[in-house]
Amino acid sequence: MTGIMFKNTLNIKDFSDLAKKKYVFDDVISAITFPRLPHFLINDNQTVGNQISINLEFFTEQSIYPKIKGRISTLLTMQCQRCLGPVKWEAETSINLLIIESLNQSKTGPSSVNTIMVNSDGLSIEKIVEDEILLMIPMSLMHNKVALCENNDTVGLFLAESNESND
Protein backbone atom coordinates (compact mmCIF):
# COMPACT_ATOMS: atom_id res chain seq x y z
CA MET A 1 0.00 0.00 0.00
CA THR A 2 2.77 2.47 0.83
CA GLY A 3 4.31 2.11 -2.66
CA ILE A 4 0.96 2.83 -4.31
CA MET A 5 0.29 5.77 -2.00
CA PHE A 6 3.78 7.14 -2.72
CA LYS A 7 3.33 7.34 -6.50
CA ASN A 8 -0.38 8.25 -6.59
CA THR A 9 -1.42 11.77 -7.47
CA LEU A 10 -3.28 13.17 -4.48
CA ASN A 11 -5.65 16.13 -4.32
CA ILE A 12 -6.12 18.46 -1.35
CA LYS A 13 -8.86 16.21 0.11
CA ASP A 14 -6.53 13.18 -0.03
CA PHE A 15 -3.84 15.12 1.85
CA SER A 16 -6.45 16.26 4.40
CA ASP A 17 -7.62 12.67 4.91
CA LEU A 18 -4.03 11.51 5.48
CA ALA A 19 -3.53 14.34 7.98
CA LYS A 20 -6.72 13.48 9.90
CA LYS A 21 -5.55 9.86 10.14
CA LYS A 22 -2.08 11.07 11.25
CA TYR A 23 -0.61 8.91 8.51
CA VAL A 24 3.14 8.18 8.72
CA PHE A 25 5.08 7.29 5.60
CA ASP A 26 8.25 5.47 6.65
CA ASP A 27 10.14 3.59 3.95
CA VAL A 28 13.46 3.09 2.19
CA ILE A 29 13.15 3.38 -1.58
CA SER A 30 15.65 2.80 -4.36
CA ALA A 31 16.63 6.07 -6.05
CA ILE A 32 16.36 4.33 -9.43
CA THR A 33 12.55 4.22 -9.12
CA PHE A 34 12.21 8.03 -9.16
CA PRO A 35 11.50 9.69 -12.53
CA ARG A 36 14.26 12.37 -12.57
CA LEU A 37 16.80 11.25 -9.97
CA PRO A 38 18.44 8.42 -12.00
CA HIS A 39 19.91 11.02 -14.40
CA PHE A 40 22.27 12.07 -11.60
CA LEU A 41 23.35 8.54 -10.63
CA ILE A 42 26.23 6.49 -11.96
CA ASN A 43 24.83 3.55 -13.87
CA ASP A 44 26.70 0.84 -12.02
CA ASN A 45 23.62 -1.30 -11.30
CA GLN A 46 24.09 -0.74 -7.58
CA THR A 47 20.73 -0.35 -5.96
CA VAL A 48 22.40 -0.81 -2.54
CA GLY A 49 24.36 2.44 -2.96
CA ASN A 50 21.34 4.41 -4.15
CA GLN A 51 18.81 4.52 -1.34
CA ILE A 52 16.39 7.16 -0.11
CA SER A 53 15.12 6.89 3.48
CA ILE A 54 11.86 8.73 4.01
CA ASN A 55 10.00 9.43 7.24
CA LEU A 56 7.06 11.79 6.85
CA GLU A 57 4.16 12.55 9.20
CA PHE A 58 0.88 13.96 7.93
CA PHE A 59 -1.11 15.99 10.46
CA THR A 60 -3.01 19.19 11.15
CA GLU A 61 -2.30 21.67 13.94
CA GLN A 62 -4.08 24.95 14.59
CA SER A 63 -5.01 25.43 10.94
CA ILE A 64 -7.41 23.23 9.03
CA TYR A 65 -4.80 22.66 6.31
CA PRO A 66 -2.76 19.47 6.20
CA LYS A 67 0.93 19.54 7.07
CA ILE A 68 3.83 17.24 6.28
CA LYS A 69 6.82 17.10 8.59
CA GLY A 70 9.74 14.72 8.53
CA ARG A 71 13.17 13.74 7.25
CA ILE A 72 14.58 12.59 3.95
CA SER A 73 18.02 10.91 3.91
CA THR A 74 19.97 9.97 0.82
CA LEU A 75 22.83 7.61 0.08
CA LEU A 76 23.62 7.97 -3.60
CA THR A 77 26.47 6.99 -5.93
CA MET A 78 27.06 9.89 -8.28
CA GLN A 79 29.81 11.07 -10.61
CA CYS A 80 32.78 13.03 -9.32
CA GLN A 81 33.10 16.15 -11.48
CA ARG A 82 36.90 16.04 -11.20
CA CYS A 83 37.78 12.41 -12.03
CA LEU A 84 34.38 11.27 -13.40
CA GLY A 85 34.54 8.22 -11.13
CA PRO A 86 31.94 7.19 -8.55
CA VAL A 87 31.58 9.18 -5.36
CA LYS A 88 29.23 8.37 -2.49
CA TRP A 89 27.01 11.26 -1.49
CA GLU A 90 25.08 11.26 1.76
CA ALA A 91 22.73 14.03 2.80
CA GLU A 92 19.74 14.60 5.02
CA THR A 93 17.10 17.28 5.07
CA SER A 94 14.08 17.97 7.18
CA ILE A 95 10.86 19.22 5.68
CA ASN A 96 7.96 21.09 7.20
CA LEU A 97 5.29 21.84 4.60
CA LEU A 98 1.80 23.29 4.75
CA ILE A 99 -0.39 21.91 1.95
CA ILE A 100 -2.73 24.50 0.45
CA GLU A 101 -5.18 24.59 -2.43
CA SER A 102 -4.73 28.19 -3.56
CA LEU A 103 -2.28 31.04 -3.04
CA ASN A 104 -4.89 33.01 -1.04
CA GLN A 105 -4.68 30.37 1.71
CA SER A 106 -0.94 30.88 2.21
CA LYS A 107 -1.64 34.17 4.04
CA THR A 108 -3.49 32.28 6.77
CA GLY A 109 -0.72 29.75 7.48
CA PRO A 110 2.18 30.23 9.88
CA SER A 111 5.12 32.03 8.29
CA SER A 112 7.76 29.60 9.63
CA VAL A 113 6.38 26.79 7.48
CA ASN A 114 6.95 26.42 3.75
CA THR A 115 3.78 26.09 1.74
CA ILE A 116 3.17 23.89 -1.24
CA MET A 117 0.16 24.32 -3.47
CA VAL A 118 -1.84 21.39 -4.79
CA ASN A 119 -3.67 22.41 -7.95
CA SER A 120 -6.44 20.53 -9.76
CA ASP A 121 -3.89 18.12 -11.26
CA GLY A 122 -2.87 16.97 -7.80
CA LEU A 123 0.57 16.13 -6.42
CA SER A 124 2.33 12.93 -5.40
CA ILE A 125 4.41 12.32 -2.30
CA GLU A 126 7.08 11.00 -4.68
CA LYS A 127 7.29 14.38 -6.44
CA ILE A 128 7.60 16.26 -3.14
CA VAL A 129 10.41 13.94 -1.98
CA GLU A 130 12.22 14.02 -5.32
CA ASP A 131 12.07 17.83 -5.47
CA GLU A 132 13.60 18.06 -1.99
CA ILE A 133 16.43 15.69 -2.98
CA LEU A 134 17.14 17.55 -6.22
CA LEU A 135 17.41 20.79 -4.25
CA MET A 136 20.10 19.22 -2.02
CA ILE A 137 22.38 17.89 -4.78
CA PRO A 138 25.52 20.02 -5.12
CA MET A 139 26.13 21.62 -8.51
CA SER A 140 29.64 20.17 -8.74
CA LEU A 141 30.06 17.06 -6.60
CA MET A 142 33.68 15.95 -6.10
CA HIS A 143 35.70 13.72 -3.82
CA ASN A 144 36.84 15.56 -0.69
CA LYS A 145 40.50 15.30 -1.72
CA VAL A 146 42.22 14.90 -5.08
CA ALA A 147 43.98 11.81 -3.68
CA LEU A 148 40.60 10.04 -3.47
CA CYS A 149 39.89 10.50 -7.16
CA GLU A 150 39.81 7.34 -9.25
CA ASN A 151 41.96 8.61 -12.14
CA ASN A 152 44.47 10.24 -9.82
CA ASP A 153 47.36 10.16 -12.32
CA THR A 154 45.29 11.86 -15.03
CA VAL A 155 43.92 14.45 -12.61
CA GLY A 156 47.41 15.16 -11.22
CA LEU A 157 48.81 15.58 -14.72
CA PHE A 158 45.96 17.91 -15.66
CA LEU A 159 46.41 19.98 -12.50
CA ALA A 160 50.19 20.21 -13.06
CA GLU A 161 49.69 21.36 -16.67
CA SER A 162 47.11 23.97 -15.67
CA ASN A 163 49.42 25.29 -12.92
CA GLU A 164 52.27 25.63 -15.44
CA SER A 165 50.03 27.50 -17.87
CA ASN A 166 48.94 29.87 -15.07
CA ASP A 167 52.59 30.73 -14.29
XYZ file of N, CA, C and O in Angstrom:
668
model
N 0.810 -1.195 0.000
C 0.000 0.000 0.000
C 0.857 1.264 0.000
O 0.538 2.229 -0.677
N 1.970 1.250 0.759
C 2.774 2.471 0.832
C 3.362 2.827 -0.531
O 3.456 3.992 -0.863
N 3.759 1.839 -1.339
C 4.306 2.109 -2.663
C 3.275 2.747 -3.575
O 3.572 3.668 -4.338
N 2.046 2.269 -3.501
C 0.963 2.825 -4.315
C 0.672 4.253 -3.850
O 0.544 5.159 -4.651
N 0.574 4.449 -2.562
C 0.295 5.775 -1.998
C 1.391 6.757 -2.380
O 1.135 7.915 -2.663
N 2.628 6.294 -2.435
C 3.777 7.142 -2.717
C 3.720 7.724 -4.128
O 4.009 8.879 -4.345
N 3.338 6.918 -5.105
C 3.325 7.345 -6.501
C 2.001 7.962 -6.946
O 1.950 8.646 -7.951
N 0.933 7.719 -6.205
C -0.381 8.248 -6.589
C -0.421 9.771 -6.546
O 0.176 10.388 -5.670
N -1.169 10.334 -7.478
C -1.419 11.768 -7.472
C -2.563 12.036 -6.506
O -3.646 11.471 -6.640
N -2.303 12.888 -5.532
C -3.279 13.169 -4.481
C -3.807 14.593 -4.637
O -3.063 15.500 -4.994
N -5.087 14.774 -4.325
C -5.648 16.133 -4.322
C -5.656 16.647 -2.884
O -5.252 15.946 -1.959
N -6.142 17.846 -2.678
C -6.122 18.457 -1.345
C -6.945 17.645 -0.340
O -6.560 17.512 0.820
N -8.032 17.038 -0.785
C -8.857 16.214 0.107
C -8.093 14.971 0.553
O -8.159 14.579 1.716
N -7.350 14.359 -0.386
C -6.533 13.180 -0.027
C -5.497 13.540 1.033
O -5.288 12.798 1.994
N -4.823 14.679 0.853
C -3.836 15.125 1.845
C -4.511 15.394 3.185
O -3.975 15.056 4.239
N -5.705 15.996 3.159
C -6.451 16.260 4.396
C -6.836 14.970 5.097
O -6.736 14.866 6.329
N -7.266 13.970 4.329
C -7.620 12.671 4.907
C -6.411 12.010 5.566
O -6.516 11.439 6.655
N -5.253 12.072 4.904
C -4.027 11.510 5.483
C -3.668 12.232 6.782
O -3.254 11.608 7.754
N -3.847 13.547 6.793
C -3.530 14.337 7.983
C -4.467 13.999 9.137
O -4.025 13.904 10.286
N -5.748 13.826 8.842
C -6.717 13.480 9.895
C -6.400 12.117 10.506
O -6.591 11.895 11.696
N -5.910 11.197 9.661
C -5.551 9.857 10.136
C -4.172 9.829 10.787
O -3.733 8.787 11.267
N -3.457 10.972 10.741
C -2.079 11.067 11.250
C -1.198 9.993 10.613
O -0.425 9.313 11.274
N -1.335 9.898 9.300
C -0.605 8.908 8.507
C 0.898 9.166 8.591
O 1.359 10.308 8.555
N 1.677 8.096 8.718
C 3.136 8.179 8.722
C 3.654 7.346 7.558
O 3.329 6.162 7.443
N 4.426 7.989 6.702
C 5.078 7.293 5.600
C 6.519 7.080 6.018
O 7.279 8.031 6.201
N 6.909 5.815 6.207
C 8.253 5.468 6.654
C 8.740 4.319 5.784
O 8.248 3.201 5.906
N 9.699 4.615 4.902
C 10.135 3.594 3.952
C 11.528 3.928 3.433
O 11.979 5.065 3.518
N 12.197 2.919 2.896
C 13.463 3.088 2.186
C 13.192 2.679 0.752
O 12.715 1.575 0.489
N 13.490 3.591 -0.172
C 13.146 3.382 -1.576
C 14.400 3.535 -2.428
O 15.222 4.424 -2.182
N 14.527 2.694 -3.430
C 15.651 2.801 -4.361
C 15.525 4.081 -5.180
O 14.459 4.399 -5.698
N 16.626 4.805 -5.306
C 16.626 6.068 -6.053
C 16.338 5.853 -7.527
O 15.877 6.760 -8.216
N 16.573 4.648 -8.014
C 16.363 4.334 -9.428
C 14.882 4.401 -9.800
O 14.534 4.650 -10.949
N 13.995 4.239 -8.827
C 12.554 4.225 -9.116
C 11.954 5.623 -9.307
O 10.816 5.734 -9.741
N 12.693 6.659 -8.974
C 12.209 8.030 -9.156
C 12.310 8.414 -10.636
O 13.189 7.928 -11.342
N 11.459 9.321 -11.108
C 11.495 9.689 -12.527
C 12.724 10.494 -12.956
O 13.296 10.245 -14.004
N 13.171 11.471 -12.153
C 14.255 12.367 -12.570
C 15.591 12.076 -11.902
O 16.638 12.410 -12.429
N 15.586 11.479 -10.747
C 16.805 11.245 -9.968
C 17.832 10.336 -10.653
O 19.036 10.593 -10.532
N 17.439 9.296 -11.380
C 18.438 8.420 -12.001
C 19.407 9.125 -12.965
O 20.512 8.651 -13.183
N 19.021 10.284 -13.497
C 19.907 11.025 -14.399
C 21.170 11.502 -13.688
O 22.170 11.787 -14.339
N 21.133 11.595 -12.371
C 22.273 12.065 -11.599
C 23.136 10.924 -11.070
O 24.208 11.167 -10.524
N 22.674 9.696 -11.208
C 23.354 8.545 -10.631
C 24.298 7.898 -11.631
O 24.072 7.945 -12.836
N 25.349 7.277 -11.101
C 26.232 6.494 -11.957
C 25.527 5.178 -12.241
O 25.001 4.538 -11.332
N 25.511 4.784 -13.477
C 24.831 3.550 -13.871
C 25.750 2.362 -13.623
O 26.336 1.812 -14.530
N 25.869 1.986 -12.357
C 26.702 0.836 -12.018
C 25.855 -0.306 -11.462
O 26.364 -1.203 -10.821
N 24.567 -0.259 -11.726
C 23.615 -1.296 -11.305
C 23.683 -1.576 -9.808
O 23.424 -2.672 -9.371
N 24.036 -0.590 -9.030
C 24.093 -0.740 -7.581
C 22.867 -0.092 -6.957
O 22.808 1.113 -6.806
N 21.889 -0.914 -6.642
C 20.732 -0.352 -5.956
C 21.042 -0.173 -4.472
O 20.421 0.636 -3.810
N 22.036 -0.918 -3.959
C 22.396 -0.807 -2.545
C 22.964 0.581 -2.253
O 22.687 1.170 -1.229
N 23.742 1.137 -3.177
C 24.357 2.439 -2.961
C 23.472 3.599 -3.358
O 23.929 4.729 -3.369
N 22.249 3.355 -3.711
C 21.343 4.414 -4.155
C 19.998 4.292 -3.443
O 19.019 3.867 -4.020
N 20.004 4.677 -2.169
C 18.806 4.519 -1.336
C 18.331 5.861 -0.796
O 19.134 6.725 -0.455
N 17.028 5.985 -0.696
C 16.394 7.157 -0.110
C 15.579 6.689 1.091
O 14.698 5.844 0.947
N 15.892 7.203 2.266
C 15.122 6.895 3.482
C 14.160 8.054 3.730
O 14.587 9.206 3.788
N 12.898 7.710 3.881
C 11.863 8.734 4.012
C 11.049 8.473 5.278
O 10.597 7.348 5.498
N 10.882 9.499 6.087
C 10.003 9.427 7.240
C 9.197 10.721 7.281
O 9.739 11.781 7.589
N 7.923 10.621 6.923
C 7.059 11.792 6.851
C 5.790 11.568 7.672
O 5.186 10.500 7.600
N 5.410 12.574 8.436
C 4.160 12.550 9.199
C 3.182 13.530 8.562
O 3.551 14.648 8.228
N 1.952 13.093 8.420
C 0.879 13.964 7.925
C 0.000 14.309 9.123
O -0.411 13.417 9.862
N -0.309 15.578 9.307
C -1.107 15.986 10.461
C -1.678 17.382 10.228
O -1.342 18.053 9.257
N -2.527 17.810 11.134
C -3.007 19.194 11.151
C -2.726 19.733 12.545
O -2.721 18.989 13.520
N -2.501 21.030 12.625
C -2.297 21.669 13.936
C -3.415 22.658 14.155
O -4.578 22.286 14.115
N -3.062 23.939 14.343
C -4.077 24.950 14.592
C -4.886 25.258 13.339
O -6.046 25.623 13.416
N -4.269 25.137 12.166
C -5.010 25.430 10.935
C -5.751 24.186 10.465
O -5.494 23.079 10.937
N -6.657 24.371 9.558
C -7.408 23.230 9.028
C -6.650 22.562 7.877
O -7.035 21.517 7.405
N -5.544 23.175 7.459
C -4.800 22.661 6.310
C -3.839 21.554 6.730
O -3.257 21.600 7.818
N -3.670 20.565 5.871
C -2.758 19.468 6.199
C -1.298 19.927 6.185
O -0.934 20.849 5.462
N -0.498 19.263 7.004
C 0.927 19.542 7.068
C 1.703 18.242 6.907
O 1.202 17.175 7.274
N 2.900 18.364 6.379
C 3.828 17.236 6.285
C 5.112 17.664 6.974
O 5.654 18.733 6.703
N 5.571 16.814 7.881
C 6.815 17.098 8.590
C 7.620 15.810 8.644
O 7.060 14.735 8.847
N 8.923 15.918 8.439
C 9.739 14.715 8.527
C 11.140 14.902 7.992
O 11.627 16.019 7.844
N 11.781 13.770 7.710
C 13.168 13.742 7.249
C 13.300 12.897 5.993
O 12.633 11.886 5.837
N 14.223 13.341 5.145
C 14.584 12.585 3.946
C 16.096 12.436 3.971
O 16.821 13.430 4.066
N 16.580 11.192 3.917
C 18.021 10.915 3.909
C 18.379 10.211 2.611
O 17.639 9.348 2.148
N 19.536 10.582 2.074
C 19.970 9.974 0.821
C 21.328 9.317 0.987
O 22.174 9.779 1.753
N 21.528 8.239 0.263
C 22.830 7.610 0.082
C 22.895 7.275 -1.402
O 22.260 6.320 -1.856
N 23.605 8.100 -2.155
C 23.621 7.967 -3.604
C 25.044 7.796 -4.123
O 25.997 8.292 -3.520
N 25.192 7.106 -5.237
C 26.470 6.995 -5.930
C 26.361 7.848 -7.181
O 25.604 7.536 -8.099
N 27.127 8.938 -7.168
C 27.062 9.886 -8.281
C 28.450 10.034 -8.897
O 29.395 9.393 -8.461
N 28.558 10.909 -9.879
C 29.811 11.068 -10.609
C 30.612 12.249 -10.066
O 30.105 13.362 -9.959
N 31.869 11.981 -9.739
C 32.779 13.035 -9.320
C 33.042 13.925 -10.536
O 33.351 13.422 -11.619
N 32.921 15.219 -10.365
C 33.101 16.146 -11.483
C 34.577 16.434 -11.765
O 34.887 17.126 -12.711
N 35.477 15.861 -10.965
C 36.904 16.040 -11.198
C 37.482 14.833 -11.932
O 38.136 14.984 -12.947
N 37.193 13.614 -11.429
C 37.783 12.414 -12.034
C 36.766 11.592 -12.819
O 37.129 10.635 -13.484
N 35.494 11.946 -12.733
C 34.379 11.266 -13.400
C 34.126 9.858 -12.875
O 33.372 9.098 -13.454
N 34.780 9.507 -11.765
C 34.544 8.218 -11.130
C 33.406 8.318 -10.126
O 32.855 9.397 -9.887
N 33.038 7.186 -9.510
C 31.938 7.194 -8.547
C 32.326 7.856 -7.224
O 33.454 7.712 -6.761
N 31.403 8.593 -6.675
C 31.582 9.183 -5.356
C 30.276 8.994 -4.583
O 29.195 9.181 -5.129
N 30.410 8.542 -3.348
C 29.233 8.366 -2.490
C 28.824 9.727 -1.949
O 29.668 10.500 -1.505
N 27.531 9.995 -1.997
C 27.008 11.260 -1.486
C 25.891 10.964 -0.507
O 24.901 10.324 -0.843
N 26.093 11.415 0.715
C 25.079 11.260 1.764
C 24.592 12.641 2.181
O 25.400 13.560 2.337
N 23.297 12.763 2.348
C 22.734 14.034 2.799
C 21.409 13.763 3.495
O 20.784 12.712 3.291
N 21.011 14.717 4.318
C 19.736 14.605 5.015
C 19.111 15.991 5.083
O 19.812 16.987 5.235
N 17.822 16.026 4.939
C 17.096 17.281 5.074
C 15.822 17.027 5.853
O 15.286 15.922 5.859
N 15.380 18.067 6.519
C 14.083 17.966 7.179
C 13.113 18.860 6.414
O 13.510 19.880 5.859
N 11.872 18.422 6.369
C 10.863 19.217 5.679
C 9.714 19.511 6.635
O 9.427 18.736 7.543
N 9.104 20.655 6.409
C 7.962 21.094 7.196
C 7.088 21.891 6.228
O 7.366 23.053 5.957
N 6.096 21.236 5.655
C 5.289 21.835 4.599
C 3.829 21.970 4.998
O 3.251 21.061 5.598
N 3.235 23.079 4.624
C 1.804 23.287 4.753
C 1.221 23.094 3.363
O 1.673 23.713 2.406
N 0.233 22.204 3.241
C -0.390 21.909 1.953
C -1.598 22.823 1.787
O -2.497 22.814 2.627
N -1.610 23.596 0.703
C -2.731 24.504 0.452
C -3.300 24.250 -0.939
O -2.669 23.623 -1.780
N -4.504 24.775 -1.152
C -5.175 24.588 -2.434
C -5.042 25.803 -3.342
O -5.059 25.678 -4.553
N -4.892 26.986 -2.745
C -4.729 28.195 -3.557
C -3.770 29.150 -2.860
O -3.529 29.035 -1.660
N -3.238 30.090 -3.608
C -2.277 31.037 -3.042
C -2.902 31.942 -1.986
O -2.211 32.428 -1.101
N -4.207 32.174 -2.036
C -4.888 33.009 -1.037
C -4.795 32.388 0.353
O -4.783 33.085 1.351
N -4.733 31.056 0.420
C -4.681 30.373 1.710
C -3.324 30.527 2.383
O -3.214 30.374 3.587
N -2.280 30.807 1.622
C -0.941 30.883 2.213
C -0.833 32.026 3.215
O -0.002 32.004 4.098
N -1.678 33.044 3.106
C -1.641 34.170 4.040
C -2.148 33.769 5.422
O -1.841 34.418 6.406
N -2.920 32.696 5.485
C -3.490 32.277 6.766
C -2.582 31.317 7.519
O -2.766 31.098 8.696
N -1.604 30.724 6.836
C -0.723 29.746 7.479
C 0.403 30.412 8.237
O 0.711 31.574 8.023
N 1.048 29.667 9.136
C 2.177 30.229 9.880
C 3.347 30.524 8.935
O 3.591 29.784 7.994
N 4.065 31.610 9.201
C 5.124 32.034 8.292
C 6.380 31.169 8.390
O 7.204 31.195 7.503
N 6.557 30.416 9.474
C 7.758 29.598 9.634
C 7.683 28.288 8.851
O 8.626 27.520 8.845
N 6.571 28.043 8.209
C 6.379 26.793 7.484
C 6.328 27.101 5.988
O 5.688 28.045 5.555
N 7.033 26.289 5.204
C 6.954 26.415 3.751
C 5.602 25.906 3.280
O 5.073 24.945 3.830
N 5.066 26.541 2.274
C 3.785 26.088 1.741
C 4.003 25.471 0.370
O 4.903 25.850 -0.371
N 3.168 24.522 0.067
C 3.173 23.889 -1.240
C 1.727 23.838 -1.715
O 0.831 23.494 -0.942
N 1.521 24.235 -2.948
C 0.161 24.321 -3.472
C -0.174 23.073 -4.290
O 0.621 22.641 -5.119
N -1.331 22.523 -4.018
C -1.844 21.392 -4.786
C -2.927 21.938 -5.702
O -3.964 22.390 -5.237
N -2.660 21.912 -7.001
C -3.666 22.413 -7.949
C -4.615 21.285 -8.353
O -4.578 20.194 -7.777
N -5.436 21.515 -9.346
C -6.443 20.532 -9.756
C -5.826 19.250 -10.313
O -6.460 18.204 -10.318
N -4.568 19.322 -10.766
C -3.886 18.121 -11.264
C -3.424 17.210 -10.136
O -3.117 16.050 -10.357
N -3.327 17.748 -8.935
C -2.870 16.965 -7.799
C -1.354 16.948 -7.694
O -0.645 17.589 -8.469
N -0.861 16.203 -6.711
C 0.573 16.134 -6.422
C 0.855 14.809 -5.731
O 0.066 14.356 -4.909
N 1.975 14.199 -6.050
C 2.326 12.933 -5.402
C 3.366 13.172 -4.312
O 4.136 14.133 -4.359
N 3.388 12.278 -3.345
C 4.408 12.319 -2.300
C 5.776 12.116 -2.952
O 6.754 12.756 -2.573
N 5.830 11.261 -3.951
C 7.076 11.000 -4.682
C 7.659 12.292 -5.252
O 8.851 12.550 -5.134
N 6.822 13.125 -5.840
C 7.294 14.379 -6.438
C 7.823 15.329 -5.366
O 8.860 15.974 -5.552
N 7.144 15.403 -4.246
C 7.601 16.260 -3.144
C 8.984 15.808 -2.676
O 9.907 16.615 -2.530
N 9.136 14.497 -2.455
C 10.406 13.944 -1.978
C 11.505 14.164 -3.018
O 12.611 14.613 -2.687
N 11.207 13.869 -4.272
C 12.223 14.020 -5.317
C 12.655 15.476 -5.465
O 13.842 15.766 -5.608
N 11.720 16.403 -5.396
C 12.067 17.827 -5.469
C 13.009 18.223 -4.335
O 13.980 18.952 -4.539
N 12.737 17.751 -3.136
C 13.595 18.063 -1.987
C 15.003 17.501 -2.188
O 15.991 18.167 -1.860
N 15.114 16.294 -2.730
C 16.427 15.690 -2.977
C 17.182 16.468 -4.052
O 18.370 16.771 -3.895
N 16.497 16.809 -5.133
C 17.142 17.547 -6.217
C 17.648 18.906 -5.743
O 18.678 19.392 -6.223
N 16.953 19.519 -4.799
C 17.405 20.790 -4.248
C 18.686 20.646 -3.418
O 19.456 21.595 -3.290
N 18.924 19.458 -2.862
C 20.104 19.224 -2.021
C 21.361 18.901 -2.818
O 22.464 19.103 -2.326
N 21.223 18.362 -4.018
C 22.379 17.887 -4.782
C 23.300 19.061 -5.127
O 22.852 20.044 -5.696
N 24.590 18.947 -4.787
C 25.525 20.022 -5.121
C 25.693 20.159 -6.640
O 25.585 19.185 -7.376
N 25.963 21.384 -7.078
C 26.129 21.625 -8.513
C 27.351 20.902 -9.065
O 27.350 20.451 -10.199
N 28.408 20.801 -8.277
C 29.638 20.166 -8.740
C 30.163 19.252 -7.641
O 30.995 19.646 -6.834
N 29.684 18.035 -7.622
C 30.057 17.061 -6.601
C 31.430 16.490 -6.912
O 31.692 16.073 -8.043
N 32.327 16.500 -5.924
C 33.680 15.947 -6.098
C 34.091 15.206 -4.836
O 33.534 15.437 -3.768
N 35.106 14.343 -4.990
C 35.705 13.718 -3.822
C 36.266 14.826 -2.932
O 36.655 15.893 -3.426
N 36.342 14.556 -1.640
C 36.844 15.561 -0.695
C 38.275 15.981 -0.989
O 38.651 17.122 -0.793
N 39.090 15.024 -1.439
C 40.502 15.299 -1.721
C 40.845 14.737 -3.089
O 40.298 13.723 -3.512
N 41.781 15.369 -3.760
C 42.222 14.897 -5.082
C 42.760 13.476 -4.974
O 42.575 12.665 -5.877
N 43.397 13.142 -3.858
C 43.979 11.808 -3.677
C 42.916 10.713 -3.730
O 43.224 9.562 -4.043
N 41.666 11.039 -3.448
C 40.595 10.041 -3.468
C 40.048 9.801 -4.875
O 39.284 8.867 -5.086
N 40.415 10.644 -5.805
C 39.894 10.504 -7.163
C 40.398 9.222 -7.811
O 41.541 8.802 -7.601
N 39.532 8.619 -8.615
C 39.814 7.342 -9.250
C 40.963 7.448 -10.252
O 41.860 6.628 -10.281
N 40.927 8.424 -11.107
C 41.958 8.611 -12.138
C 42.976 9.624 -11.627
O 43.226 10.642 -12.255
N 43.599 9.310 -10.504
C 44.470 10.243 -9.817
C 45.640 10.702 -10.688
O 46.016 11.858 -10.668
N 46.235 9.794 -11.469
C 47.363 10.163 -12.324
C 46.934 11.188 -13.356
O 47.621 12.177 -13.591
N 45.788 10.956 -13.997
C 45.290 11.865 -15.025
C 44.940 13.216 -14.421
O 45.275 14.257 -14.976
N 44.297 13.203 -13.259
C 43.922 14.448 -12.605
C 45.170 15.221 -12.190
O 45.274 16.431 -12.400
N 46.165 14.516 -11.627
C 47.411 15.156 -11.218
C 48.137 15.784 -12.389
O 48.655 16.891 -12.301
N 48.172 15.063 -13.520
C 48.812 15.582 -14.723
C 48.081 16.827 -15.219
O 48.703 17.832 -15.555
N 46.759 16.767 -15.221
C 45.956 17.907 -15.659
C 46.182 19.116 -14.754
O 46.379 20.235 -15.220
N 46.198 18.882 -13.432
C 46.414 19.983 -12.499
C 47.815 20.570 -12.648
O 48.003 21.781 -12.584
N 48.815 19.727 -12.874
C 50.186 20.207 -13.062
C 50.290 21.055 -14.317
O 50.923 22.108 -14.319
N 49.659 20.597 -15.408
C 49.690 21.359 -16.670
C 48.964 22.696 -16.528
O 49.421 23.708 -17.022
N 47.844 22.710 -15.827
C 47.108 23.966 -15.669
C 47.866 24.936 -14.765
O 47.809 26.140 -14.952
N 48.609 24.423 -13.770
C 49.418 25.292 -12.917
C 50.557 25.909 -13.703
O 50.893 27.068 -13.521
N 51.178 25.113 -14.595
C 52.273 25.630 -15.438
C 51.770 26.711 -16.366
O 52.425 27.719 -16.569
N 50.581 26.515 -16.940
C 50.032 27.505 -17.870
C 49.629 28.774 -17.144
O 49.625 29.853 -17.725
N 49.288 28.685 -15.842
C 48.944 29.872 -15.070
C 50.176 30.698 -14.707
O 50.082 31.883 -14.464
N 51.350 30.015 -14.620
C 52.589 30.728 -14.294
C 52.960 31.585 -15.456
O 53.368 32.619 -15.536
